[in-house]
PDB file of C-alpha atoms in Angstrom:
ATOM      1  CA  MET J   1     -11.567  32.225  15.562  1.00 48.00           C
ATOM      2  CA  ALA J   2     -13.188  28.823  15.781  1.00 53.00           C
ATOM      3  CA  THR J   3     -11.023  25.741  15.697  1.00 55.00           C
ATOM      4  CA  MET J   4     -12.025  22.670  13.774  1.00 52.00           C
ATOM      5  CA  TRP J   5     -12.452  19.483  15.756  1.00 51.00           C
ATOM      6  CA  ILE J   6     -11.501  16.244  14.046  1.00 53.00           C
ATOM      7  CA  ALA J   7     -12.882  13.034  15.461  1.00 50.00           C
ATOM      8  CA  PRO J   8     -10.245  10.538  16.634  1.00 53.00           C
ATOM      9  CA  GLU J   9     -11.734   7.963  14.246  1.00 51.00           C
ATOM     10  CA  ARG J  10     -10.913  10.161  11.247  1.00 53.00           C
ATOM     11  CA  ARG J  11      -7.362  10.800  12.411  1.00 58.00           C
ATOM     12  CA  ARG J  12      -6.743   7.059  12.780  1.00 66.00           C
ATOM     13  CA  LEU J  13      -8.053   6.398   9.284  1.00 69.00           C
ATOM     14  CA  ASN J  14      -5.852   9.102   7.760  1.00 71.00           C
ATOM     15  CA  ARG J  15      -2.759   7.452   9.198  1.00 76.00           C
ATOM     16  CA  TRP J  16      -3.473   4.264   7.236  1.00 83.00           C
ATOM     17  CA  ILE J  17      -3.787   5.908   3.804  1.00 87.00           C
ATOM     18  CA  VAL J  18      -0.112   5.800   2.799  1.00 86.00           C
ATOM     19  CA  PRO J  19       0.619   2.255   4.059  1.00 89.00           C
ATOM     20  CA  GLY J  20      -2.618   1.046   2.433  1.00 91.00           C
ATOM     21  CA  LEU J  21      -1.801   2.774  -0.835  1.00 92.00           C
ATOM     22  CA  THR J  22       1.692   1.252  -0.813  1.00 91.00           C
ATOM     23  CA  ALA J  23       0.279  -2.235  -0.249  1.00 94.00           C
ATOM     24  CA  GLY J  24      -2.264  -1.640  -3.022  1.00 94.00           C
ATOM     25  CA  VAL J  25       0.479  -0.590  -5.432  1.00 93.00           C
ATOM     26  CA  GLY J  26       2.367  -3.747  -4.465  1.00 94.00           C
ATOM     27  CA  LEU J  27      -0.639  -5.891  -5.308  1.00 96.00           C
ATOM     28  CA  GLY J  28      -1.148  -4.058  -8.596  1.00 95.00           C
ATOM     29  CA  VAL J  29       2.481  -4.440  -9.643  1.00 94.00           C
ATOM     30  CA  ALA J  30       2.445  -8.115  -8.658  1.00 95.00           C
ATOM     31  CA  ILE J  31      -0.701  -8.782 -10.674  1.00 96.00           C
ATOM     32  CA  ALA J  32       0.733  -6.969 -13.698  1.00 94.00           C
ATOM     33  CA  LEU J  33       3.933  -9.006 -13.499  1.00 94.00           C
ATOM     34  CA  LEU J  34       2.032 -12.273 -13.006  1.00 95.00           C
ATOM     35  CA  LEU J  35      -0.056 -11.526 -16.087  1.00 95.00           C
ATOM     36  CA  ASP J  36       3.209 -10.917 -17.963  1.00 93.00           C
ATOM     37  CA  ASP J  37       4.343 -14.417 -16.882  1.00 94.00           C
ATOM     38  CA  ARG J  38       7.110 -13.203 -14.566  1.00 93.00           C
ATOM     39  CA  PRO J  39       6.209 -14.760 -11.219  1.00 94.00           C
ATOM     40  CA  ARG J  40       9.648 -14.386  -9.608  1.00 94.00           C
ATOM     41  CA  SER J  41       9.705 -10.625 -10.168  1.00 93.00           C
ATOM     42  CA  ALA J  42       6.052 -10.414  -9.112  1.00 95.00           C
ATOM     43  CA  TRP J  43       6.596 -12.092  -5.749  1.00 95.00           C
ATOM     44  CA  THR J  44       9.805 -10.113  -5.142  1.00 94.00           C
ATOM     45  CA  ALA J  45       8.114  -6.787  -5.893  1.00 94.00           C
ATOM     46  CA  LEU J  46       5.119  -7.738  -3.751  1.00 95.00           C
ATOM     47  CA  ALA J  47       7.346  -8.722  -0.825  1.00 94.00           C
ATOM     48  CA  VAL J  48       9.357  -5.494  -1.011  1.00 94.00           C
ATOM     49  CA  LEU J  49       6.295  -3.253  -1.283  1.00 94.00           C
ATOM     50  CA  LEU J  50       4.443  -5.058   1.504  1.00 94.00           C
ATOM     51  CA  GLY J  51       7.555  -4.784   3.670  1.00 91.00           C
ATOM     52  CA  TYR J  52       7.725  -1.065   2.932  1.00 90.00           C
ATOM     53  CA  ALA J  53       3.999  -0.711   3.736  1.00 91.00           C
ATOM     54  CA  LEU J  54       4.633  -2.505   7.029  1.00 88.00           C
ATOM     55  CA  LEU J  55       7.494  -0.122   7.795  1.00 85.00           C
ATOM     56  CA  LEU J  56       5.232   2.855   7.109  1.00 84.00           C
ATOM     57  CA  ALA J  57       2.480   1.364   9.270  1.00 85.00           C
ATOM     58  CA  VAL J  58       4.833   0.742  12.187  1.00 79.00           C
ATOM     59  CA  ARG J  59       6.414   4.179  11.970  1.00 73.00           C
ATOM     60  CA  ARG J  60       3.107   6.009  12.164  1.00 67.00           C
ATOM     61  CA  HIS J  61       3.184   5.484  15.959  1.00 60.00           C
ATOM     62  CA  GLU J  62       6.870   6.335  16.230  1.00 56.00           C
ATOM     63  CA  PRO J  63       7.594   8.888  18.931  1.00 52.00           C
ATOM     64  CA  ALA J  64      10.278  11.495  18.590  1.00 48.00           C
ATOM     65  CA  PHE J  65      13.743   9.978  18.557  1.00 50.00           C
ATOM     66  CA  SER J  66      15.796  10.334  21.682  1.00 51.00           C
ATOM     67  CA  VAL J  67      19.176  11.913  21.148  1.00 47.00           C
ATOM     68  CA  SER J  68      22.016   9.440  21.551  1.00 51.00           C
ATOM     69  CA  GLU J  69      25.579  10.065  22.705  1.00 54.00           C
ATOM     70  CA  GLY J  70      26.853   9.353  19.187  1.00 54.00           C
ATOM     71  CA  PHE J  71      25.320  12.604  17.940  1.00 52.00           C
ATOM     72  CA  GLY J  72      26.336  14.731  20.912  1.00 57.00           C
ATOM     73  CA  SER J  73      23.702  16.887  22.583  1.00 62.00           C
ATOM     74  CA  GLY J  74      21.502  19.857  21.861  1.00 69.00           C
ATOM     75  CA  HIS J  75      20.458  21.390  18.551  1.00 70.00           C
ATOM     76  CA  ARG J  76      23.380  19.946  16.594  1.00 71.00           C
ATOM     77  CA  ALA J  77      22.521  16.419  17.752  1.00 72.00           C
ATOM     78  CA  ARG J  78      18.894  16.799  16.706  1.00 75.00           C
ATOM     79  CA  SER J  79      19.998  18.126  13.311  1.00 79.00           C
ATOM     80  CA  HIS J  80      22.312  15.146  12.742  1.00 76.00           C
ATOM     81  CA  LEU J  81      19.634  12.711  13.840  1.00 75.00           C
ATOM     82  CA  ARG J  82      17.011  14.230  11.525  1.00 80.00           C
ATOM     83  CA  ALA J  83      19.495  14.277   8.636  1.00 83.00           C
ATOM     84  CA  ALA J  84      20.344  10.597   9.182  1.00 81.00           C
ATOM     85  CA  ALA J  85      16.659   9.649   9.356  1.00 81.00           C
ATOM     86  CA  MET J  86      15.804  11.640   6.233  1.00 86.00           C
ATOM     87  CA  THR J  87      18.731  10.103   4.344  1.00 88.00           C
ATOM     88  CA  GLY J  88      17.525   6.619   5.242  1.00 87.00           C
ATOM     89  CA  ASP J  89      13.961   7.438   4.205  1.00 88.00           C
ATOM     90  CA  VAL J  90      15.000   8.899   0.840  1.00 92.00           C
ATOM     91  CA  LEU J  91      17.314   5.981   0.049  1.00 92.00           C
ATOM     92  CA  THR J  92      14.585   3.481   0.962  1.00 92.00           C
ATOM     93  CA  VAL J  93      12.079   5.213  -1.333  1.00 92.00           C
ATOM     94  CA  GLY J  94      14.714   5.219  -4.099  1.00 94.00           C
ATOM     95  CA  ILE J  95      15.353   1.499  -3.720  1.00 94.00           C
ATOM     96  CA  VAL J  96      11.644   0.634  -3.720  1.00 94.00           C
ATOM     97  CA  ALA J  97      10.948   2.892  -6.705  1.00 94.00           C
ATOM     98  CA  GLY J  98      13.944   1.475  -8.585  1.00 95.00           C
ATOM     99  CA  LEU J  99      12.702  -2.060  -7.985  1.00 94.00           C
ATOM    100  CA  VAL J 100       9.211  -1.265  -9.252  1.00 94.00           C
ATOM    101  CA  VAL J 101      10.458   0.550 -12.369  1.00 95.00           C
ATOM    102  CA  THR J 102      12.990  -2.179 -13.150  1.00 95.00           C
ATOM    103  CA  ALA J 103      10.375  -4.894 -12.697  1.00 93.00           C
ATOM    104  CA  LEU J 104       7.886  -3.161 -14.975  1.00 93.00           C
ATOM    105  CA  ARG J 105      10.598  -2.636 -17.612  1.00 94.00           C
ATOM    106  CA  GLU J 106      11.368  -6.365 -17.526  1.00 91.00           C
ATOM    107  CA  GLY J 107      14.792  -5.889 -15.939  1.00 92.00           C
ATOM    108  CA  THR J 108      16.549  -7.865 -13.229  1.00 92.00           C
ATOM    109  CA  VAL J 109      15.190  -6.930  -9.818  1.00 93.00           C
ATOM    110  CA  GLY J 110      17.737  -8.945  -7.828  1.00 92.00           C
ATOM    111  CA  PRO J 111      20.097  -6.076  -6.903  1.00 94.00           C
ATOM    112  CA  TYR J 112      17.197  -3.917  -5.722  1.00 95.00           C
ATOM    113  CA  ALA J 113      15.710  -6.812  -3.764  1.00 94.00           C
ATOM    114  CA  TRP J 114      19.026  -7.355  -1.963  1.00 95.00           C
ATOM    115  CA  LEU J 115      19.312  -3.642  -1.167  1.00 94.00           C
ATOM    116  CA  ALA J 116      15.735  -3.620   0.150  1.00 94.00           C
ATOM    117  CA  ALA J 117      16.477  -6.679   2.297  1.00 93.00           C
ATOM    118  CA  LEU J 118      19.617  -4.996   3.628  1.00 93.00           C
ATOM    119  CA  ALA J 119      17.653  -1.844   4.457  1.00 91.00           C
ATOM    120  CA  GLY J 120      14.967  -3.863   6.257  1.00 90.00           C
ATOM    121  CA  ALA J 121      17.483  -5.933   8.199  1.00 91.00           C
ATOM    122  CA  THR J 122      19.410  -2.810   9.200  1.00 88.00           C
ATOM    123  CA  TYR J 123      16.216  -1.143  10.401  1.00 85.00           C
ATOM    124  CA  LEU J 124      15.186  -4.199  12.440  1.00 86.00           C
ATOM    125  CA  PHE J 125      18.675  -4.539  13.922  1.00 88.00           C
ATOM    126  CA  SER J 126      18.750  -0.867  14.881  1.00 83.00           C
ATOM    127  CA  LEU J 127      15.360  -1.232  16.591  1.00 80.00           C
ATOM    128  CA  LEU J 128      16.720  -4.092  18.685  1.00 83.00           C
ATOM    129  CA  VAL J 129      19.917  -2.253  19.612  1.00 82.00           C
ATOM    130  CA  ALA J 130      18.388   1.227  20.084  1.00 72.00           C
ATOM    131  CA  GLY J 131      16.517   0.268  23.252  1.00 60.00           C
ATOM    132  CA  ARG J 132      19.614  -0.957  25.049  1.00 59.00           C
ATOM    133  CA  ALA J 133      21.550   1.278  27.390  1.00 52.00           C
ATOM    134  CA  PRO J 134      25.285   1.672  26.700  1.00 51.00           C
TER     135      PRO J 134
END
């Protein structure tokens, strides 16, 4: 059976689709909110979606997580680590989606913006601490 060869250039381009789409949605939502004369919500939504696009772009090169002492060792540790990562990803998507929907429905985006900022700050802090040895 023949295997299909994919050029490295195509693989690199495919990795940018989701972050690019997220940034494009951010621009679209911001333009829609600016046209509706709601600049504060527009800039907040744009900042959150561009931050999320940046997170997706950075994580596309992310290697497999190393197992830390906090999760133990072996299969159980990997399961806990994957569950924690998936929980964080799902909650982040929920916060970003909630912000976009609330902004387009002319609601207050402040609580979602604060939650998104907290998620981003927590992620950055964990990146700084994760590389340090205990």
